[in-house]
């Protein structure tokens, strides 16, 4: 149970709101479990035709909670709350729309690769700082990004882990529209309403076709990434990165081979 994820169903749209602003909406195991439950609920409930993921006008999510990450991930990646979340999202049968404002870090960016439409405020800051944290790409990003935006751009985003803007994300084809932050959620909700009024079986078929022949390869990649990610979480490089984050200093990787 967590108070940091709120769900509500209105007009056949399941809105899932991440709400832990004092920690920039960083996602804990309990929050992932709530997100997992929401996706499963949407899949099972014929009355839900669309899922909307959102945060606030200032923040989507700072990604995984780094203090929890520091103690590693227990067991098989696909059974962990984060692993389950990524796999459930990649296999969701109902369309998923996202409203992003402010930081969308780590999984806050990679989860978008599995969603159907993304609306982002001009204040959005996307980032995949996995390598910077001594980790490796997750969420199928090592497969999807090179094929969608090109190898060298994917390498830049995943190896240097810098932030990029909503305009950049739009140019890269990662989002549908750049919005005034006060209007992002309304724009996303409007897309949800249109999706909810479409013939549902046709939408499900279209969604399935869009994930197409790459789907098996994607699942395999996500599992490979997940296993390596779990291993990297235990690495001295990651330990130094997490310590540095907690101590609000730059990490020092100069002594690592
Ligand atoms: N895990 C745990 N706590 C986090 C967090 C995370 N991923 N992201 C932010 N927080 C905490 C901060 O430690 C800070 O706590 P404090 O008030 O006790 O000092 C609080 O949330 C506010 O964050 P702050 O860094 O002051 O906000 P900001 O607006 O200056 O920067 C971010 C926002 C998202 C750019 C920055 O917090 C950040 O880079 N976070 C880490 C993102 C990350 O590496 N995620 C993991 C990817 S795998």
XYZ file of N, CA and C and ligand atoms in Angstrom:
819
model
N 0.848 -1.202 0.000
C 0.000 0.000 0.000
C 0.887 1.256 0.000
N 0.490 2.249 -0.801
C 1.220 3.513 -0.785
C 0.257 4.661 -1.033
N 0.539 5.800 -0.389
C -0.277 6.994 -0.646
C 0.295 7.802 -1.799
N 1.419 7.328 -2.353
C 2.120 8.154 -3.332
C 1.678 7.907 -4.774
N 0.769 6.963 -4.966
C 0.199 6.745 -6.301
C -1.322 6.790 -6.150
N -1.959 7.720 -6.867
C -3.417 7.846 -6.791
C -4.024 7.380 -8.113
N -5.087 6.603 -8.004
C -5.757 6.183 -9.238
C -7.229 6.569 -9.176
N -7.760 6.919 -10.325
C -9.217 7.111 -10.398
C -9.704 6.802 -11.808
N -10.955 6.341 -11.883
C -11.527 6.018 -13.194
C -12.633 7.020 -13.489
N -12.519 7.690 -14.635
C -13.542 8.640 -15.079
C -13.745 8.476 -16.563
N -14.970 8.343 -16.990
C -15.255 8.235 -18.431
C -14.370 7.189 -19.114
N -14.225 6.050 -18.465
C -13.481 4.905 -19.005
C -11.976 5.137 -19.126
N -11.498 6.190 -18.438
C -10.055 6.465 -18.440
C -9.525 6.232 -17.025
N -8.490 5.418 -16.921
C -7.858 5.201 -15.610
C -6.691 6.184 -15.494
N -6.832 7.149 -14.593
C -5.742 8.103 -14.368
C -4.877 7.606 -13.216
N -3.585 7.532 -13.471
C -2.630 7.077 -12.467
C -1.686 8.247 -12.191
N -1.797 8.805 -10.997
C -1.026 10.004 -10.674
C 0.084 9.663 -9.671
N 1.311 9.989 -10.055
C 2.448 9.810 -9.142
C 2.524 11.074 -8.290
N 2.548 10.896 -6.969
C 2.402 12.069 -6.102
C 3.283 11.941 -4.852
N 4.572 12.192 -5.077
C 5.523 12.167 -3.957
C 6.496 13.328 -4.178
N 5.901 14.509 -4.200
C 6.645 15.675 -4.689
C 7.871 16.008 -3.853
N 7.811 15.705 -2.537
C 8.965 16.050 -1.686
C 10.200 15.242 -2.066
N 10.023 14.149 -2.807
C 11.149 13.353 -3.320
C 11.111 13.339 -4.852
N 10.570 14.418 -5.416
C 10.500 14.555 -6.878
C 9.864 13.337 -7.546
N 8.877 12.789 -6.861
C 8.135 11.633 -7.399
C 9.023 10.418 -7.669
N 10.140 10.307 -6.919
C 11.003 9.119 -7.055
C 10.186 7.881 -6.684
N 10.421 6.806 -7.427
C 9.559 5.611 -7.324
C 10.156 4.558 -6.404
N 9.410 4.191 -5.396
C 9.822 3.127 -4.465
C 9.228 1.794 -4.928
N 9.676 0.694 -4.295
C 9.102 -0.621 -4.625
C 7.585 -0.596 -4.453
N 7.119 0.026 -3.344
C 5.674 0.057 -3.081
C 4.933 0.831 -4.170
N 5.580 1.908 -4.661
C 4.926 2.698 -5.729
C 4.870 1.893 -7.031
N 5.969 1.173 -7.339
C 5.926 0.317 -8.535
C 4.802 -0.711 -8.422
N 4.662 -1.273 -7.221
C 3.613 -2.279 -7.039
C 2.236 -1.661 -7.323
N 2.045 -0.412 -6.885
C 0.763 0.260 -7.151
C 0.589 0.500 -8.662
N 1.675 0.851 -9.345
C 1.596 1.050 -10.804
C 1.300 -0.281 -11.498
N 1.945 -1.353 -11.006
C 1.713 -2.692 -11.570
C 0.230 -3.058 -11.433
N -0.304 -2.821 -10.223
C -1.716 -3.148 -9.972
C -2.623 -2.373 -10.925
N -2.268 -1.099 -11.160
C -3.110 -0.254 -12.028
C -3.136 -0.812 -13.449
N -1.964 -1.214 -13.961
C -1.932 -1.740 -15.337
C -2.734 -3.044 -15.407
N -2.567 -3.888 -14.388
C -3.321 -5.164 -14.371
C -4.825 -4.901 -14.285
N -5.195 -3.911 -13.473
C -6.617 -3.560 -13.343
C -7.180 -3.104 -14.702
N -6.411 -2.261 -15.397
C -6.880 -1.754 -16.696
C -7.033 -2.892 -17.701
N -6.071 -3.820 -17.686
C -6.145 -4.946 -18.621
C -7.379 -5.803 -18.359
N -7.722 -5.952 -17.071
C -8.805 -6.878 -16.709
C -10.194 -6.242 -16.799
N -10.279 -4.925 -16.741
C -11.578 -4.258 -16.625
C -12.017 -3.714 -17.994
N -13.064 -4.309 -18.545
C -13.543 -3.904 -19.876
C -14.036 -2.460 -19.882
N -14.347 -1.941 -18.703
C -14.832 -0.561 -18.622
C -13.695 0.462 -18.736
N -12.446 -0.019 -18.626
C -11.320 0.917 -18.769
C -10.791 0.809 -20.201
N -10.765 1.940 -20.882
C -10.340 1.911 -22.293
C -8.991 2.567 -22.525
N -8.501 3.259 -21.522
C -7.259 3.991 -21.721
C -6.621 4.282 -20.359
N -5.292 4.304 -20.314
C -4.591 4.658 -19.066
C -3.867 5.986 -19.285
N -3.989 6.870 -18.311
C -3.232 8.126 -18.333
C -2.263 8.121 -17.155
N -0.948 8.213 -17.450
C 0.042 8.377 -16.393
C 0.409 9.851 -16.301
N 0.429 10.369 -15.083
C 0.767 11.772 -14.916
C 1.425 12.011 -13.567
N 2.022 13.205 -13.423
C 2.583 13.608 -12.133
C 1.923 14.917 -11.741
N 2.750 15.964 -11.606
C 2.182 17.283 -11.306
C 2.631 18.253 -12.395
N 2.258 19.547 -12.250
C 2.686 20.543 -13.241
C 4.202 20.751 -13.209
N 4.839 20.365 -12.044
C 6.282 20.625 -11.907
C 7.128 19.377 -12.075
N 6.538 18.202 -11.900
C 7.397 17.012 -11.850
C 6.661 15.760 -12.323
N 7.309 15.038 -13.230
C 6.777 13.720 -13.597
C 7.387 12.694 -12.641
N 8.642 12.343 -12.819
C 9.308 11.495 -11.819
C 10.830 11.563 -11.952
N 11.494 11.552 -10.784
C 12.965 11.499 -10.743
C 13.460 10.070 -10.883
N 12.575 9.157 -11.309
C 13.005 7.779 -11.560
C 13.062 6.958 -10.284
N 13.851 5.907 -10.331
C 13.938 5.013 -9.174
C 14.406 5.755 -7.929
N 13.836 5.397 -6.807
C 14.299 5.957 -5.532
C 15.705 5.440 -5.278
N 16.674 6.359 -5.258
C 18.076 5.935 -5.187
C 18.446 5.357 -3.823
N 17.739 5.769 -2.770
C 18.089 5.192 -1.457
C 17.658 3.726 -1.402
N 16.567 3.395 -2.058
C 16.166 1.968 -2.120
C 17.094 1.186 -3.043
N 17.474 1.844 -4.155
C 18.356 1.178 -5.117
C 19.679 0.777 -4.492
N 20.136 1.624 -3.539
C 21.442 1.375 -2.938
C 21.486 0.008 -2.263
N 20.317 -0.520 -1.854
C 20.341 -1.858 -1.235
C 20.053 -2.961 -2.258
N 20.064 -2.618 -3.541
C 19.962 -3.638 -4.592
C 18.536 -4.095 -4.853
N 18.424 -5.017 -5.811
C 17.108 -5.560 -6.169
C 17.083 -7.027 -5.784
N 16.086 -7.448 -5.019
C 16.057 -8.848 -4.591
C 15.622 -9.775 -5.729
N 16.359 -10.886 -5.910
C 15.912 -11.968 -6.798
C 15.906 -11.632 -8.272
N 15.088 -12.403 -8.983
C 14.985 -12.340 -10.429
C 14.376 -10.993 -10.856
N 15.041 -10.282 -11.785
C 14.593 -8.941 -12.179
C 13.112 -8.904 -12.562
N 12.662 -9.930 -13.321
C 11.275 -9.859 -13.821
C 10.242 -10.010 -12.705
N 10.683 -10.494 -11.539
C 9.772 -10.615 -10.395
C 9.827 -9.391 -9.485
N 10.780 -8.492 -9.708
C 10.874 -7.313 -8.845
C 9.785 -6.319 -9.254
N 9.373 -5.426 -8.346
C 8.320 -4.476 -8.723
C 8.675 -3.651 -9.961
N 9.948 -3.205 -10.071
C 10.333 -2.405 -11.238
C 10.340 -3.258 -12.505
N 10.857 -4.477 -12.396
C 10.873 -5.388 -13.549
C 9.458 -5.706 -14.007
N 8.592 -5.987 -13.052
C 7.190 -6.283 -13.386
C 6.553 -5.072 -14.070
N 6.850 -3.879 -13.538
C 6.258 -2.663 -14.115
C 6.638 -2.530 -15.591
N 7.934 -2.676 -15.878
C 8.381 -2.502 -17.264
C 7.750 -3.551 -18.187
N 7.691 -4.791 -17.711
C 7.136 -5.859 -18.559
C 5.621 -5.701 -18.727
N 4.943 -5.312 -17.635
C 3.490 -5.106 -17.743
C 3.187 -3.961 -18.709
N 3.980 -2.894 -18.613
C 3.747 -1.742 -19.484
C 3.989 -2.123 -20.949
N 5.064 -2.879 -21.191
C 5.376 -3.281 -22.565
C 4.315 -4.229 -23.121
N 3.586 -4.894 -22.217
C 2.562 -5.855 -22.665
C 1.137 -5.356 -22.441
N 0.980 -4.097 -22.051
C -0.362 -3.564 -21.761
C -1.240 -3.693 -23.003
N -2.504 -4.023 -22.788
C -3.397 -4.188 -23.943
C -4.211 -2.917 -24.216
N -4.316 -2.055 -23.213
C -5.068 -0.798 -23.400
C -4.085 0.330 -23.730
N -4.521 1.294 -24.538
C -3.599 2.387 -24.869
C -3.164 3.179 -23.635
N -1.911 3.616 -23.665
C -1.341 4.350 -22.534
C -0.883 5.729 -23.023
N -1.369 6.770 -22.339
C -1.021 8.154 -22.676
C -0.289 8.727 -21.460
N 0.702 9.592 -21.703
C 1.466 10.148 -20.582
C 1.510 11.666 -20.672
N 1.372 12.303 -19.518
C 1.568 13.745 -19.391
C 2.845 13.958 -18.573
N 3.840 14.585 -19.204
C 5.131 14.808 -18.531
C 5.342 16.304 -18.332
N 5.683 16.694 -17.109
C 6.161 18.048 -16.823
C 7.379 17.908 -15.927
N 8.349 18.795 -16.077
C 9.518 18.773 -15.197
C 10.360 17.529 -15.417
N 11.073 17.080 -14.349
C 11.987 15.948 -14.527
C 11.273 14.651 -14.932
N 11.865 13.969 -15.903
C 11.437 12.609 -16.288
C 12.737 11.832 -16.400
N 13.239 11.352 -15.249
C 14.597 10.810 -15.178
C 14.561 9.286 -15.168
N 15.553 8.674 -15.797
C 15.685 7.214 -15.770
C 14.452 6.554 -16.357
N 13.795 5.772 -15.516
C 12.592 5.080 -15.972
C 11.490 6.082 -16.346
N 11.615 7.314 -15.830
C 10.678 8.384 -16.209
C 10.763 8.679 -17.698
N 11.927 8.405 -18.302
C 12.063 8.532 -19.766
C 11.857 7.174 -20.441
N 12.485 6.115 -19.914
C 12.411 4.840 -20.648
C 10.985 4.274 -20.680
N 10.184 4.556 -19.647
C 8.817 4.025 -19.677
C 8.031 4.612 -20.856
N 8.425 5.825 -21.284
C 7.695 6.480 -22.375
C 7.834 5.702 -23.681
N 8.935 4.918 -23.783
C 9.172 4.156 -25.016
C 8.116 3.071 -25.206
N 7.360 2.774 -24.138
C 6.339 1.726 -24.205
C 4.932 2.299 -24.205
N 4.834 3.632 -24.273
C 3.514 4.257 -24.206
C 3.087 4.674 -25.604
N 1.801 4.953 -25.753
C 1.272 5.187 -27.096
C 1.305 6.657 -27.494
N 1.069 7.546 -26.539
C 1.153 8.983 -26.838
C 1.730 9.698 -25.630
N 2.609 10.658 -25.917
C 3.260 11.389 -24.820
C 3.149 12.891 -25.082
N 2.662 13.630 -24.071
C 2.551 15.081 -24.134
C 3.502 15.632 -23.076
N 4.302 16.626 -23.438
C 5.313 17.098 -22.485
C 5.312 18.613 -22.406
N 5.414 19.123 -21.182
C 5.474 20.566 -20.960
C 6.832 21.114 -21.365
N 6.849 22.430 -21.627
C 8.115 23.088 -22.002
C 9.130 22.997 -20.866
N 8.667 22.727 -19.635
C 9.587 22.606 -18.491
C 10.132 21.179 -18.330
N 9.824 20.294 -19.256
C 10.268 18.894 -19.110
C 11.784 18.793 -19.254
N 12.363 17.901 -18.435
C 13.799 17.592 -18.557
C 13.945 16.085 -18.545
N 14.200 15.550 -19.736
C 14.350 14.096 -19.879
C 15.807 13.736 -19.609
N 16.014 12.552 -19.058
C 17.400 12.128 -18.790
C 17.447 10.631 -18.519
N 18.477 9.965 -19.052
C 18.684 8.539 -18.764
C 20.101 8.371 -18.216
N 20.313 8.734 -16.931
C 21.681 8.772 -16.385
C 22.144 7.425 -15.844
N 21.829 6.343 -16.557
C 22.171 5.008 -16.031
C 23.685 4.832 -15.917
N 24.408 5.132 -17.014
C 25.868 4.974 -16.977
C 26.469 5.887 -15.904
N 25.939 7.107 -15.776
C 26.445 8.056 -14.777
C 26.337 7.483 -13.365
N 25.367 6.582 -13.177
C 25.139 5.981 -11.852
C 25.829 4.623 -11.728
N 26.675 4.282 -12.708
C 27.356 2.987 -12.664
C 26.447 1.846 -13.085
N 25.308 2.197 -13.718
C 24.319 1.162 -14.097
C 24.355 0.950 -15.605
N 23.325 0.365 -16.154
C 23.251 0.153 -17.592
C 21.813 0.440 -18.041
N 21.567 0.570 -19.335
C 20.218 0.877 -19.799
C 19.202 -0.170 -19.361
N 17.951 0.272 -19.174
C 16.860 -0.654 -18.852
C 15.642 -0.326 -19.716
N 14.600 -1.105 -19.498
C 13.331 -0.818 -20.169
C 13.374 -0.985 -21.682
N 14.338 -1.779 -22.185
C 14.407 -1.984 -23.638
C 15.033 -0.810 -24.362
N 15.545 0.172 -23.591
C 16.075 1.386 -24.242
C 17.292 1.093 -25.109
N 18.073 0.037 -24.745
C 19.270 -0.260 -25.544
C 18.909 -0.857 -26.904
N 17.673 -1.326 -27.032
C 17.207 -1.851 -28.322
C 16.390 -0.789 -29.072
N 15.448 -0.168 -28.357
C 14.503 0.727 -29.033
C 15.155 2.035 -29.478
N 15.963 2.638 -28.580
C 16.499 3.961 -28.932
C 17.376 3.945 -30.184
N 18.362 3.008 -30.309
C 19.167 3.034 -31.538
C 18.314 2.866 -32.786
N 17.272 2.028 -32.708
C 16.493 1.808 -33.928
C 15.555 2.981 -34.203
N 15.150 3.695 -33.191
C 14.238 4.822 -33.432
C 14.960 6.126 -33.754
N 16.035 6.410 -32.994
C 16.651 7.742 -33.160
C 18.056 7.653 -33.736
N 18.568 6.440 -33.972
C 19.911 6.265 -34.529
C 20.908 5.929 -33.434
N 21.900 5.138 -33.848
C 22.881 4.614 -32.900
C 23.641 5.721 -32.152
N 24.124 6.736 -32.909
C 25.000 7.714 -32.252
C 24.224 8.611 -31.276
N 22.981 8.924 -31.637
C 22.187 9.751 -30.705
C 21.828 8.936 -29.466
N 21.509 7.645 -29.677
C 21.197 6.778 -28.534
C 22.424 6.669 -27.621
N 23.600 6.512 -28.248
C 24.830 6.388 -27.450
C 25.057 7.652 -26.632
N 24.826 8.806 -27.244
C 25.030 10.064 -26.518
C 24.097 10.136 -25.301
N 22.827 9.805 -25.524
C 21.857 9.909 -24.417
C 22.125 8.878 -23.333
N 22.575 7.673 -23.741
C 22.750 6.595 -22.756
C 24.145 6.563 -22.144
N 25.154 7.042 -22.875
C 26.518 7.002 -22.310
C 26.845 8.277 -21.547
N 26.401 9.418 -22.070
C 26.690 10.674 -21.360
C 25.581 11.018 -20.376
N 24.390 10.517 -20.626
C 23.295 10.669 -19.663
C 22.890 12.103 -19.396
N 23.069 12.986 -20.387
C 22.696 14.388 -20.178
C 21.188 14.607 -20.252
N 20.749 15.793 -19.825
C 19.312 16.098 -19.916
C 18.990 16.600 -21.318
N 17.778 16.366 -21.749
C 17.314 16.951 -23.006
C 15.896 17.484 -22.823
N 15.573 18.473 -23.644
C 14.339 19.246 -23.453
C 13.159 18.597 -24.175
N 11.992 19.180 -23.956
C 10.801 18.714 -24.670
C 10.952 18.947 -26.173
N 11.561 20.092 -26.547
C 11.782 20.349 -27.984
C 12.695 19.281 -28.574
N 13.771 18.925 -27.827
C 14.679 17.864 -28.307
C 13.908 16.549 -28.457
N 13.110 16.229 -27.427
C 12.367 14.957 -27.454
C 11.395 14.943 -28.632
N 10.816 16.107 -28.925
C 9.886 16.194 -30.065
C 10.646 15.955 -31.373
N 11.817 16.633 -31.483
C 12.625 16.463 -32.716
C 13.048 15.010 -32.892
N 13.314 14.317 -31.767
C 13.751 12.915 -31.839
C 12.583 11.958 -32.092
N 11.373 12.477 -32.051
C 10.193 11.621 -32.278
C 9.794 10.824 -31.049
N 10.196 11.314 -29.856
C 9.883 10.558 -28.633
C 8.596 11.030 -27.969
N 8.115 12.204 -28.362
C 6.856 12.711 -27.789
C 5.975 13.252 -28.915
N 4.680 13.392 -28.602
C 3.747 13.860 -29.632
C 3.657 15.376 -29.722
N 3.723 16.048 -28.531
C 3.469 17.489 -28.550
C 4.140 18.169 -27.363
N 4.616 19.395 -27.608
C 5.175 20.214 -26.528
C 4.080 21.183 -26.087
N 3.836 21.241 -24.768
C 2.699 22.017 -24.257
C 3.148 23.051 -23.233
N 2.292 24.024 -23.001
C 2.448 24.873 -21.821
C 2.254 23.940 -20.609
N 3.148 23.982 -19.616
C 3.043 23.011 -18.513
C 1.669 22.982 -17.843
N 0.990 24.135 -17.814
C -0.334 24.174 -17.166
C -1.379 23.440 -18.013
N -1.018 23.167 -19.282
C -2.004 22.545 -20.184
C -1.636 21.131 -20.619
N -0.491 20.627 -20.150
C -0.031 19.308 -20.619
C -1.043 18.222 -20.287
N -1.478 18.213 -19.030
C -2.371 17.132 -18.610
C -3.702 17.192 -19.373
N -4.186 18.423 -19.598
C -5.457 18.559 -20.333
C -5.294 18.025 -21.760
N -4.134 18.311 -22.372
C -3.891 17.823 -23.742
C -3.849 16.291 -23.747
N -3.189 15.717 -22.720
C -3.100 14.253 -22.639
C -4.489 13.650 -22.397
N -5.254 14.318 -21.540
C -6.598 13.811 -21.227
C -7.498 13.856 -22.472
N -7.329 14.902 -23.260
C -8.120 15.006 -24.495
C -7.801 13.829 -25.427
N -6.504 13.483 -25.508
C -6.125 12.317 -26.332
C -6.761 11.052 -25.766
N -6.777 10.938 -24.417
C -7.399 9.761 -23.777
C -8.885 9.685 -24.132
N -9.541 10.840 -24.086
C -10.979 10.846 -24.380
C -11.241 10.383 -25.808
N -10.377 10.857 -26.727
C -10.543 10.428 -28.129
C -10.299 8.925 -28.244
N -9.250 8.440 -27.570
C -8.945 6.999 -27.627
C -10.086 6.178 -27.035
N -10.662 6.693 -25.925
C -11.741 5.943 -25.254
C -13.001 5.881 -26.110
N -13.141 6.819 -27.042
C -14.358 6.795 -27.872
C -14.149 6.002 -29.168
N -12.912 5.575 -29.417
C -12.642 4.748 -30.604
C -13.146 3.317 -30.366
N -13.355 2.534 -31.441
C -13.766 1.137 -31.234
C -12.668 0.376 -30.483
N -12.971 -0.174 -29.285
C -11.910 -0.691 -28.413
C -11.120 -1.862 -28.992
N -11.801 -2.785 -29.701
C -11.070 -3.949 -30.228
C -10.110 -3.503 -31.333
N -10.539 -2.515 -32.126
C -9.666 -1.994 -33.197
C -8.438 -1.324 -32.592
N -8.642 -0.615 -31.487
C -7.502 0.042 -30.817
C -6.553 -1.011 -30.253
N -7.118 -2.064 -29.645
C -6.252 -3.121 -29.088
C -5.452 -3.803 -30.198
N -6.137 -4.053 -31.328
C -5.442 -4.708 -32.453
C -4.333 -3.799 -32.984
N -4.633 -2.515 -33.088
C -3.636 -1.561 -33.607
C -2.434 -1.497 -32.679
N -2.734 -1.463 -31.372
C -1.634 -1.411 -30.386
C -0.731 -2.634 -30.512
N -1.361 -3.790 -30.649
C -0.592 -5.032 -30.767
C 0.278 -5.003 -32.034
N -0.312 -4.539 -33.135
C 0.450 -4.493 -34.389
C 1.606 -3.500 -34.302
N 1.387 -2.386 -33.599
C 2.443 -1.378 -33.491
C 3.674 -1.922 -32.755
N 3.443 -2.832 -31.780
C 4.619 -3.379 -31.083
C 5.237 -4.521 -31.874
N 4.439 -5.068 -32.799
C 4.870 -5.892 -33.902
C 5.923 -6.953 -33.684
N 6.699 -7.232 -34.736
C 7.623 -8.357 -34.708
C 8.784 -8.155 -33.748
N 8.976 -6.912 -33.284
C 10.103 -6.677 -32.374
C 9.766 -7.115 -30.953
N 8.503 -7.500 -30.714
C 8.070 -7.680 -29.340
C 8.852 -8.755 -28.576
N 9.078 -9.902 -29.243
C 9.817 -10.978 -28.562
C 11.246 -10.559 -28.270
N 11.847 -9.906 -29.256
C 13.222 -9.434 -29.085
C 13.273 -8.392 -27.965
N 12.223 -7.568 -27.918
C 12.158 -6.544 -26.878
C 12.113 -7.182 -25.490
N 11.250 -8.184 -25.334
C 11.145 -8.844 -24.027
C 12.486 -9.465 -23.646
N 13.122 -10.143 -24.621
C 14.419 -10.775 -24.339
C 15.441 -9.714 -23.930
N 15.436 -8.576 -24.638
C 16.394 -7.503 -24.314
C 16.127 -6.962 -22.911
N 14.837 -6.784 -22.587
C 14.511 -6.241 -21.268
C 15.005 -7.167 -20.156
N 14.929 -8.476 -20.406
C 15.389 -9.425 -19.385
C 16.919 -9.407 -19.281
N 17.591 -9.319 -20.438
C 19.062 -9.237 -20.420
C 19.505 -7.957 -19.713
N 18.869 -6.835 -20.097
C 19.200 -5.563 -19.440
C 18.958 -5.669 -17.928
N 17.825 -6.290 -17.572
C 17.441 -6.379 -16.156
C 18.455 -7.159 -15.337
N 18.942 -8.280 -15.917
C 19.918 -9.099 -15.194
C 21.214 -8.310 -14.982
N 21.632 -7.605 -16.043
C 22.863 -6.820 -15.950
C 22.678 -5.638 -14.992
N 21.503 -5.044 -15.055
C 21.177 -3.906 -14.189
C 21.265 -4.325 -12.714
N 20.681 -5.493 -12.400
C 20.714 -5.993 -11.012
C 22.154 -6.207 -10.564
N 22.972 -6.729 -11.483
C 24.380 -6.962 -11.174
C 25.108 -5.639 -10.940
N 24.831 -4.676 -11.841
C 25.510 -3.369 -11.752
C 25.135 -2.640 -10.461
N 23.917 -2.892 -9.958
C 23.495 -2.237 -8.716
C 24.420 -2.588 -7.560
N 25.068 -3.774 -7.672
C 25.957 -4.228 -6.589
C 27.407 -3.800 -6.846
N 27.639 -3.064 -7.942
C 29.020 -2.747 -8.315
C 29.569 -1.601 -7.468
N 30.903 -1.575 -7.277
C 31.521 -0.445 -6.555
C 31.251 0.893 -7.258
N 31.137 0.875 -8.593
C 30.851 2.131 -9.310
C 29.493 2.687 -8.888
N 28.487 1.797 -8.834
C 27.152 2.250 -8.432
C 27.172 2.724 -6.974
N 27.917 1.994 -6.133
C 27.977 2.385 -4.708
C 28.523 3.808 -4.579
N 29.576 4.099 -5.360
C 30.160 5.448 -5.324
C 29.135 6.481 -5.836
N 28.428 6.146 -6.919
C 27.435 7.091 -7.481
C 26.318 7.360 -6.473
N 25.834 6.321 -5.804
C 24.730 6.510 -4.845
C 25.202 7.316 -3.631
N 26.428 6.978 -3.153
C 26.986 7.731 -2.014
C 27.094 9.213 -2.381
N 27.610 9.463 -3.582
C 27.800 10.854 -4.018
C 26.458 11.583 -4.072
N 25.412 10.898 -4.565
C 24.083 11.537 -4.643
C 23.604 11.911 -3.243
N 23.739 10.963 -2.299
C 23.278 11.217 -0.922
C 24.095 12.346 -0.283
N 25.392 12.376 -0.624
C 26.270 13.395 -0.011
C 26.266 14.694 -0.816
N 25.439 14.755 -1.851
C 25.302 15.956 -2.700
C 26.660 16.430 -3.229
N 27.415 15.472 -3.771
C 28.697 15.810 -4.401
C 28.796 15.077 -5.733
N 29.818 15.445 -6.509
C 30.055 14.750 -7.782
C 30.687 13.394 -7.502
N 30.277 12.339 -8.199
C 30.953 11.053 -7.989
C 32.380 11.107 -8.535
N 33.258 10.267 -7.973
C 34.642 10.199 -8.433
C 34.913 8.768 -8.912
N 34.971 8.597 -10.227
C 35.188 7.258 -10.794
C 36.646 7.072 -11.207
N 37.542 7.980 -10.776
C 38.910 7.977 -11.307
C 39.699 6.721 -10.924
N 39.335 6.039 -9.823
C 40.146 4.893 -9.391
C 39.626 3.560 -9.951
N 38.522 3.600 -10.709
C 37.951 2.332 -11.226
C 38.596 1.916 -12.538
N 38.688 0.594 -12.742
C 39.289 0.086 -13.996
C 38.201 -0.235 -14.997
N 15.719 9.010 -5.274
C 15.642 9.419 -3.985
N 15.521 10.722 -3.644
C 15.472 11.627 -4.633
C 15.544 11.257 -5.990
C 15.673 9.888 -6.295
N 15.725 9.441 -7.546
N 15.466 12.363 -6.745
C 15.361 13.409 -5.899
N 15.362 12.967 -4.631
C 15.271 13.770 -3.403
C 16.546 14.598 -3.225
O 17.560 13.829 -2.560
C 16.045 15.765 -2.380
O 15.961 15.316 -1.060
P 16.336 16.345 0.161
O 15.271 17.408 0.074
O 16.256 15.490 1.377
O 17.714 16.878 -0.139
C 14.595 15.937 -2.891
O 14.244 14.736 -3.549
C 14.482 17.083 -3.882
O 15.417 16.846 -4.943
P 16.434 17.957 -5.488
O 17.611 17.248 -6.099
O 16.717 18.959 -4.420
O 15.535 18.637 -6.607
P 16.010 19.413 -7.918
O 14.808 20.065 -8.469
O 17.218 20.253 -7.627
O 16.489 18.262 -8.937
C 16.291 16.155 -10.068
C 15.559 17.319 -9.397
C 15.266 15.095 -10.426
C 16.978 16.670 -11.355
C 17.374 15.620 -9.112
O 16.763 15.399 -7.842
C 17.989 14.324 -9.542
O 18.836 14.309 -10.432
N 17.591 13.203 -8.919
C 18.156 11.913 -9.158
C 17.601 11.319 -10.430
C 18.163 9.960 -10.689
O 19.357 9.781 -10.816
N 17.273 8.961 -10.761
C 17.605 7.587 -10.935
C 17.661 7.202 -12.354
S 18.001 5.472 -12.535
